[in-house]
Every structure is written in C-alpha cells, then in structure tokens.
C-alpha cells in the first residue's frame, strides 16, 4: 500500500508542521517515507509545497508523478488547485476555504471555489475561523490535518493523534491538548 | 548498534560526516546546502563549525585542517564552487593528508539560484573522484566511504547532491561513529608548495593516479547494474538521483537494463558492457549532459545514444519522474487538466522588513534623476526587483553590485548606486569597494545591514558590528560613511542623506541598519519560552 500526499500553502502557513506530524507517525508505524520540502527563497510569502510519500514498500522517487497523488492537503484554496494535475482520479482534496490574498491578481473567489468544488472529492473548511472561534488561532494547520486524517488511510487518526503528542511534547501539556482538540475538530467536521 | 532516524538529505550528509570522524566543517550558507552545517552546529559540539566569510576561505581552512592530518568537510551551493575554485582546483594538485570532502549542492531548475551549473564538471576538471548519492541512506554511508577514499588516494573527494535530495527527508539507518583523527601535520613540503617545479611533478602524479580512480569507480559499491536477462532494447545509465526517477517507472517490467552510476570517473567498462547488451542507451542525469558527452565519446558517434542533448529528456531544468518516464516510453495519465483559476505567487520581502524602507527611499531619490541605475546583489533584498519596488537594475553574483556600479560609473552612469547586504558585503563586496576607493569611483554604496544572513534562514553574518570600521579601514572618507535606521518615520532623513551622497563625487557608503524581523521575532519567541 502507498499514499502520495501533496502538502500546499503559502510560505509561513505551517505546512511543514503537518508534514512533521505525519512523518513522525509514519516512522513509528515503520512505514517507508520520503518527503521533499521547499526551503529558501519561496518561504518568503511565495507558494510552497511538499511531496510526502508513504508506503509499505521501498520508495524510489522523492517527487510524486503527475496523476498519482492520493491526497492534496492545502492551507489555501488556490494553492490546492495549483497541484490538481498531480491528483489521481479517486484522489481527495482537504483544504482551507479561506483565501490568502498577498498578490494583486488573486482570482475571483466564487469562480475559484466553483472550480475547486467541481472536483469529485473535496473537503473544504474555513479553518482559520474555526481556529479563532475555538481560541486556538495558531492551530489552523492541525485542524486541517484532522480534516485530512480520514483520507490518509495508511495511518489511522489515532496514530496521528499520538504523534501530535510527541511532536508538541516539548511545548507542554496544554499545547499538546489544544492541538489534539484542534485535530478532533477537523476530524469530526468532515464526517 | 543500528539506529533509524528521519533525516533530510543534508542532515544525512552531516551525520555521515560526523560519524566519519570529521574535526571541522567549513561553509558559507547557500540553498540547498545550508542545513548540513546547521545540523553539525546543533548536534556535534566537538566539530569546529563556525560559518566562514565565503566559500574560498572555507575551502582553504579545510585544506589546512587536512594538512594537519584531520578530516575536514567543506559545504557550499553550486555557485559557491566558483568562489572556492582557485583553492579547490589546486587542492587536486597538492593532494591531501587528512581526508577532505567537498560537498557541492546543485540547484537544477534554479529554485533559489541564478544558474544551474553542474558541479561534476569541477570534479572532472580537477581530476578527483566524484560521488553522487541517489538517496539519503546512500548520502550517509557515502560520507564514510568518501573519507576512506580520500585518504587512500590522498586526494580530495567531491560529493555532489541536488536540491531534491538535499531537501528531502527519509529514514536513514545510522552506525557507530569513528573517532576523530590525531594531529599529524604533513612533513612533506614539496606537495604543498606549488612552485612551478613542484607543481609540474604533482600534476604529473595526479595524471598517473587516474587509472586508480577509474578502477575504484568500476569496483564501487555505489555503481551497480539492475539487470534483466539477455538482450534489451534499451539500457539506461542512471546517475545519482536520476536512478530514483528511473526505478519509479519500473524498468524491469519494461525489459529495460539499468546501470546506476554514483561514483566517477564514469565506469567505462561497465558502460561498454551495457551497450553490448542493448540496442540503444539512454543517459539520465540531473544537471548538464556531462556523462552523455563522455558516453558519446566512448561508444562512438553512430551509436544509438539518447539523453538531454538529443531531446529525449529536457535540455534544461531538473529531472522529474514524469519526464524520465516519458523518455522510457511510459505515458503520464493525468486525471485532471491544468487549473484555470491559479495565479503565480512569487515570494516577497516580509512586511516590516527594513529592506522595504531602504527601497522606498532609494526609489524616491532615484526618480529625481533622469537615469539613475541601482545595481543589486544576492540576498533577500534581490526581491526588490519585483513589484511593488522594481528598484534594481541588475543581480549577477555575490559582490557584483559594487563592482558593476564602479564599471558603469567609469563609463559615465550617474548616479550609480550599489545595494548589497551585510553578509554579501563581507563575502565578496569588500575587495570591490577597495577597487572603487583606489580609483575614486563616483558611486554610492548602500550596505543594507539586517545583522544576519537572512535569505538562508538567519545564520551569523561575518561582519556584524564591523562595517563602519571596515569601510574606514579600506579608505572611505569618514564624512561619507553614514548610518541610518530604515523605518518609515526616518524617511526624510534617509532620502536627504542618499541625495547628499549621490552628489558627492567619490565613494560614499550608507549603512541602513535594522535587525531582520525574522531573526528578531525568533529571538523574542525564545526569550518567552
């Protein structure tokens, strides 16, 4: 079994934290993993993505082939759409529905959401709003991970929740609890 | 004991080097190589690891450590090889005492670079062994092998990686570390003294060693054949990371033979043997067609050879599993077409960044002149080329802002303004400034000092707290070294000073100084924690 995941967002939105949590869970579960990240210039507010590949077998390429990604996890709706040629026909998109407009020519929001929602398998939530309403403004990315958790399949939601505890352990119990709550919010929102 | 860790390619290299017993790492930050030195700084307190001023000083210091009998590592991005080249090429002539590995991280597709030059050419030119790992595990293991090879051949070894390996994470099995070497300075003088008489002898000896290098590559554990039975239509020479993209496309199922090449000089006999079993040969290599050209020479012009030169693979840009698949005859099956509502999202200077205020001021003053030219340099502030600033007219290489401004001023351009960051200034700007001073060039130099090497993630900057002293020491008139704080509220003062210094006929230096907001907020967060 394999799962090819594209993580997308804008530099600084915290997609690498999502990658770290999934990576930790995969390592504990004994899965093979490759995760290509973007460092350097694009981290300054540009589009960023990470190719995360999980498998029970050996993985060769660090990059995912076009048409073969099982899941796109995106912190931003236009960024989710950017990688749609990589998605396989049964693939899922879990994304924030909240646009991040730091460019003057950002597309019309309604048209953008229409194109996104025309894909067969989309879960979209205004994760920043959900995070704020629940007094966890910095955990929007973990809410998104919760939303995506059902589609990761090669790892269970429980394995991911345990990994959150390990990844945030150094920040104290309160932060761990808050992020696990954030994860559950996302998980339960897409039933 | 074998332990499994999740490591970036860069981290696997770093840990491999530490476990191979290095005593020092010498480097200047540069994407995608930076994380190697950062990892050693964070995890190996017994390894000397302070950032160097530039890649040349790094290379020379490492050579000195090797002279003293200890193992040393030098790391840089590909364009850093140009800066280090003088010392690097001559290190092939001197040879080494303690093992010496030079790590060059290439950036095909120029994700964070101004060209996609292929560092393997430097290794070939210097006539030393080159290693090119295909994955993180190999990167780790190759380090130990590289130091043994370096000491066995008494030559430096070049290890070349590309962005996709440097910045990709995977599980790596790590082994016990070996101890650092004892101090043992070389007593042989003639090797290290490249007077013509000695250098001729050393160069002849280097040429004589080449069959040994070739034999080592032919027998290398990292060069291997993935064979299918009998004859095949296609044989693939897969170099470094390209091997992964080939294997991703299941060559065995396609009846394709594969020769993995991860140690150079290229194993000629293995390639000839592959060619005898195959109707055609495809060379797959990330970067420039170095191997393809050599294979062409080995097999002859009328051989069935495919690669980047023949258009079977794209001539430029990094390889992907898709373009390699296409060259192997595998068709891509896209489920969804290209999206309609997606715009490019280029990077930008951070909100609140001091460079923004510098560009606001420069643009304001430049607009008052008919033909002001602003020569840019390498760093975050290169983003001043993009809207809304569009402030700079050039960006070529580290330090070129000052020297290009000088040349343009010599030709009659006025005002000729250079903008350069603090770390870039000490890397390669100081020498150019001395040229300008000695020739009394009519230029205005802006050293935009944010107290760090920001673009690569906030490493220490070699000249922090020393810029006024450096400029005065080089001979800038003390009345024309001005320090300002780049904030919107100081705009009037900053623009006035820029105007005055442009009107001064000679070299003036303006230093806008305000800490990078990324490093500032990181410090504040650490204080809070």
PDB file of N, CA and C in Angstrom, chain B residues 1-5 19 137 140-141 144 171-177:
ATOM      1  N   UNK B   1      25.488  -0.674  17.186  1.00  0.00           N
ATOM      2  CA  UNK B   1      24.029  -0.599  17.245  1.00  0.00           C
ATOM      3  C   UNK B   1      23.509   0.198  16.054  1.00  0.00           C
ATOM      4  N   UNK B   2      22.480  -0.315  15.408  1.00  0.00           N
ATOM      5  CA  UNK B   2      21.901   0.412  14.280  1.00  0.00           C
ATOM      6  C   UNK B   2      20.657   1.158  14.765  1.00  0.00           C
ATOM      7  N   UNK B   3      20.630   2.447  14.426  1.00  0.00           N
ATOM      8  CA  UNK B   3      19.504   3.281  14.827  1.00  0.00           C
ATOM      9  C   UNK B   3      18.899   3.860  13.561  1.00  0.00           C
ATOM     10  N   UNK B   4      17.568   4.072  13.553  1.00  0.00           N
ATOM     11  CA  UNK B   4      16.917   4.624  12.370  1.00  0.00           C
ATOM     12  C   UNK B   4      16.446   6.038  12.666  1.00  0.00           C
ATOM     13  N   UNK B   5      16.835   6.989  11.801  1.00  0.00           N
ATOM     14  CA  UNK B   5      16.442   8.385  12.001  1.00  0.00           C
ATOM     15  C   UNK B   5      15.789   8.910  10.735  1.00  0.00           C
ATOM     16  N   UNK B  19      29.951  11.090  11.840  1.00  0.00           N
ATOM     17  CA  UNK B  19      30.247   9.698  12.179  1.00  0.00           C
ATOM     18  C   UNK B  19      31.516   9.196  11.487  1.00  0.00           C
ATOM     19  N   UNK B 137      20.012   7.456   2.511  1.00  0.00           N
ATOM     20  CA  UNK B 137      20.807   6.393   3.125  1.00  0.00           C
ATOM     21  C   UNK B 137      22.204   6.347   2.496  1.00  0.00           C
ATOM     22  N   UNK B 140      24.417   9.208   3.588  1.00  0.00           N
ATOM     23  CA  UNK B 140      25.014   8.949   4.899  1.00  0.00           C
ATOM     24  C   UNK B 140      26.213   7.996   4.774  1.00  0.00           C
ATOM     25  N   UNK B 141      25.991   6.889   4.100  1.00  0.00           N
ATOM     26  CA  UNK B 141      27.049   5.871   4.009  1.00  0.00           C
ATOM     27  C   UNK B 141      28.238   6.351   3.182  1.00  0.00           C
ATOM     28  N   UNK B 144      31.390   8.207   4.911  1.00  0.00           N
ATOM     29  CA  UNK B 144      32.475   7.406   5.491  1.00  0.00           C
ATOM     30  C   UNK B 144      33.372   6.862   4.378  1.00  0.00           C
ATOM     31  N   UNK B 171      13.929   7.905   5.995  1.00  0.00           N
ATOM     32  CA  UNK B 171      14.506   7.140   7.090  1.00  0.00           C
ATOM     33  C   UNK B 171      15.930   6.725   6.738  1.00  0.00           C
ATOM     34  N   UNK B 172      16.843   6.895   7.698  1.00  0.00           N
ATOM     35  CA  UNK B 172      18.243   6.538   7.475  1.00  0.00           C
ATOM     36  C   UNK B 172      18.732   5.694   8.646  1.00  0.00           C
ATOM     37  N   UNK B 173      19.349   4.552   8.328  1.00  0.00           N
ATOM     38  CA  UNK B 173      19.955   3.723   9.376  1.00  0.00           C
ATOM     39  C   UNK B 173      21.365   4.226   9.628  1.00  0.00           C
ATOM     40  N   UNK B 174      21.644   4.581  10.869  1.00  0.00           N
ATOM     41  CA  UNK B 174      22.967   5.139  11.164  1.00  0.00           C
ATOM     42  C   UNK B 174      23.785   4.172  12.023  1.00  0.00           C
ATOM     43  N   UNK B 175      25.117   4.308  11.926  1.00  0.00           N
ATOM     44  CA  UNK B 175      26.027   3.388  12.614  1.00  0.00           C
ATOM     45  C   UNK B 175      26.813   4.125  13.700  1.00  0.00           C
ATOM     46  N   UNK B 176      27.657   3.396  14.363  1.00  0.00           N
ATOM     47  CA  UNK B 176      28.553   3.987  15.363  1.00  0.00           C
ATOM     48  C   UNK B 176      29.512   4.967  14.698  1.00  0.00           C
ATOM     49  N   UNK B 177      29.868   6.009  15.445  1.00  0.00           N
ATOM     50  CA  UNK B 177      30.828   6.979  14.925  1.00  0.00           C
ATOM     51  C   UNK B 177      32.244   6.449  15.061  1.00  0.00           C
TER      52      UNK B 177
END
